[in-house]
GROMACS .gro file of C-alpha atoms in nm:
model
  140
    1UNK     CA    1   0.000   0.000   0.000
    2UNK     CA    2   0.277   0.225   0.079
    3UNK     CA    3   0.413   0.169  -0.264
    4UNK     CA    4   0.080   0.250  -0.419
    5UNK     CA    5   0.057   0.569  -0.224
    6UNK     CA    6   0.409   0.664  -0.327
    7UNK     CA    7   0.320   0.595  -0.686
    8UNK     CA    8   0.011   0.811  -0.654
    9UNK     CA    9   0.211   1.087  -0.492
   10UNK     CA   10   0.480   1.048  -0.751
   11UNK     CA   11   0.209   1.060  -1.021
   12UNK     CA   12   0.066   1.373  -0.863
   13UNK     CA   13   0.413   1.523  -0.846
   14UNK     CA   14   0.471   1.441  -1.211
   15UNK     CA   15   0.134   1.589  -1.302
   16UNK     CA   16   0.212   1.902  -1.099
   17UNK     CA   17   0.554   1.932  -1.263
   18UNK     CA   18   0.405   1.874  -1.608
   19UNK     CA   19   0.132   2.127  -1.535
   20UNK     CA   20   0.391   2.377  -1.408
   21UNK     CA   21   0.601   2.314  -1.720
   22UNK     CA   22   0.293   2.364  -1.939
   23UNK     CA   23   0.209   2.682  -1.753
   24UNK     CA   24   0.567   2.809  -1.790
   25UNK     CA   25   0.565   2.723  -2.163
   26UNK     CA   26   0.221   2.884  -2.202
   27UNK     CA   27   0.347   3.196  -2.022
   28UNK     CA   28   0.657   3.201  -2.244
   29UNK     CA   29   0.444   3.172  -2.559
   30UNK     CA   30   0.209   3.444  -2.430
   31UNK     CA   31   0.508   3.669  -2.357
   32UNK     CA   32   0.645   3.605  -2.707
   33UNK     CA   33   0.305   3.671  -2.860
   34UNK     CA   34   0.267   3.993  -2.657
   35UNK     CA   35   0.614   4.101  -2.772
   36UNK     CA   36   0.519   4.020  -3.134
   37UNK     CA   37   0.195   4.215  -3.089
   38UNK     CA   38   0.388   4.507  -2.941
   39UNK     CA   39   0.631   4.500  -3.236
   40UNK     CA   40   0.344   4.484  -3.484
   41UNK     CA   41   0.168   4.776  -3.312
   42UNK     CA   42   0.492   4.971  -3.320
   43UNK     CA   43   0.534   4.891  -3.690
   44UNK     CA   44   0.176   4.997  -3.758
   45UNK     CA   45   0.233   5.320  -3.568
   46UNK     CA   46   0.556   5.382  -3.761
   47UNK     CA   47   0.375   5.305  -4.088
   48UNK     CA   48   0.098   5.547  -3.994
   49UNK     CA   49   0.361   5.807  -3.904
   50UNK     CA   50   0.540   5.751  -4.235
   51UNK     CA   51   0.208   5.771  -4.416
   52UNK     CA   52   0.129   6.096  -4.235
   53UNK     CA   53   0.468   6.233  -4.338
   54UNK     CA   54   0.412   6.124  -4.698
   55UNK     CA   55   0.067   6.279  -4.695
   56UNK     CA   56   0.201   6.599  -4.541
   57UNK     CA   57   0.478   6.613  -4.802
   58UNK     CA   58   0.228   6.550  -5.079
   59UNK     CA   59   0.003   6.826  -4.946
   60UNK     CA   60   0.302   7.058  -4.915
   61UNK     CA   61   0.406   6.975  -5.271
   62UNK     CA   62   0.052   7.049  -5.390
   63UNK     CA   63   0.047   7.376  -5.196
   64UNK     CA   64   0.389   7.468  -5.335
   65UNK     CA   65   0.267   7.390  -5.687
   66UNK     CA   66  -0.043   7.605  -5.637
   67UNK     CA   67   0.170   7.889  -5.500
   68UNK     CA   68   0.420   7.859  -5.785
   69UNK     CA   69   0.136   7.856  -6.038
   70UNK     CA   70   0.000   8.174  -5.884
   71UNK     CA   71   0.345   8.337  -5.892
   72UNK     CA   72   0.394   8.239  -6.257
   73UNK     CA   73   0.048   8.366  -6.350
   74UNK     CA   74   0.122   8.698  -6.177
   75UNK     CA   75   0.456   8.723  -6.358
   76UNK     CA   76   0.286   8.645  -6.687
   77UNK     CA   77   0.030   8.919  -6.627
   78UNK     CA   78   0.310   9.158  -6.533
   79UNK     CA   79   0.503   9.073  -6.849
   80UNK     CA   80   0.192   9.118  -7.061
   81UNK     CA   81   0.134   9.459  -6.900
   82UNK     CA   82   0.498   9.551  -6.963
   83UNK     CA   83   0.466   9.441  -7.323
   84UNK     CA   84   0.153   9.652  -7.366
   85UNK     CA   85   0.334   9.946  -7.206
   86UNK     CA   86   0.628   9.896  -7.441
   87UNK     CA   87   0.393   9.881  -7.738
   88UNK     CA   88   0.235  10.208  -7.625
   89UNK     CA   89   0.576  10.366  -7.574
   90UNK     CA   90   0.688  10.235  -7.912
   91UNK     CA   91   0.384  10.380  -8.083
   92UNK     CA   92   0.430  10.712  -7.901
   93UNK     CA   93   0.801  10.717  -7.984
   94UNK     CA   94   0.728  10.621  -8.344
   95UNK     CA   95   0.476  10.906  -8.365
   96UNK     CA   96   0.734  11.146  -8.215
   97UNK     CA   97   0.998  11.025  -8.456
   98UNK     CA   98   0.757  11.058  -8.747
   99UNK     CA   99   0.667  11.412  -8.639
  100UNK     CA  100   1.035  11.496  -8.596
  101UNK     CA  101   1.103  11.362  -8.945
  102UNK     CA  102   0.808  11.558  -9.083
  103UNK     CA  103   0.940  11.875  -8.920
  104UNK     CA  104   1.286  11.809  -9.060
  105UNK     CA  105   1.143  11.753  -9.408
  106UNK     CA  106   0.940  12.072  -9.374
  107UNK     CA  107   1.250  12.271  -9.274
  108UNK     CA  108   1.447  12.120  -9.559
  109UNK     CA  109   1.169  12.202  -9.806
  110UNK     CA  110   1.153  12.559  -9.676
  111UNK     CA  111   1.531  12.589  -9.701
  112UNK     CA  112   1.522  12.459 -10.059
  113UNK     CA  113   1.247  12.704 -10.148
  114UNK     CA  114   1.440  12.990  -9.986
  115UNK     CA  115   1.756  12.884 -10.163
  116UNK     CA  116   1.570  12.856 -10.493
  117UNK     CA  117   1.423  13.203 -10.440
  118UNK     CA  118   1.766  13.341 -10.362
  119UNK     CA  119   1.916  13.168 -10.661
  120UNK     CA  120   1.632  13.284 -10.885
  121UNK     CA  121   1.648  13.636 -10.744
  122UNK     CA  122   2.025  13.637 -10.790
  123UNK     CA  123   1.990  13.507 -11.142
  124UNK     CA  124   1.717  13.759 -11.208
  125UNK     CA  125   1.942  14.037 -11.087
  126UNK     CA  126   2.224  13.906 -11.301
  127UNK     CA  127   1.995  13.903 -11.604
  128UNK     CA  128   1.868  14.248 -11.524
  129UNK     CA  129   2.223  14.381 -11.496
  130UNK     CA  130   2.317  14.204 -11.812
  131UNK     CA  131   2.022  14.358 -11.992
  132UNK     CA  132   2.121  14.697 -11.865
  133UNK     CA  133   2.477  14.642 -11.982
  134UNK     CA  134   2.377  14.511 -12.323
  135UNK     CA  135   2.204  14.828 -12.437
  136UNK     CA  136   2.491  15.042 -12.325
  137UNK     CA  137   2.733  14.827 -12.509
  138UNK     CA  138   2.526  14.825 -12.824
  139UNK     CA  139   2.496  15.202 -12.810
  140UNK     CA  140   2.864  15.256 -12.813
   0.00000   0.00000   0.00000
């Protein structure tokens, strides 16, 4: 009987040891799984953070593109206004140059007319003097 009792106790001891070993192994697996879960959560958080950064960069790039488009449109409008101003100045300058040329031509024409008058008057005087000299010469 004693032997039977020892066997039962030994069986109980083995069961208790096996149960303790199972519990330790179960706790080890749970700890490993919790660590894996913690790592996965950390990875998910990092991925979300990276995604937030990517989204923020994308939004910044879009905002920069919108701003740059606005700047380019403003510069284009400014250049068009400058071009229109230059066209106006060119037309005004061309009109001034044309008027200046017209005035010069007018002065030249007047000078030619005056010169022609002087030449004709001088020639007329020469002819008149010649006519006056011719009769005196023929009378002698």
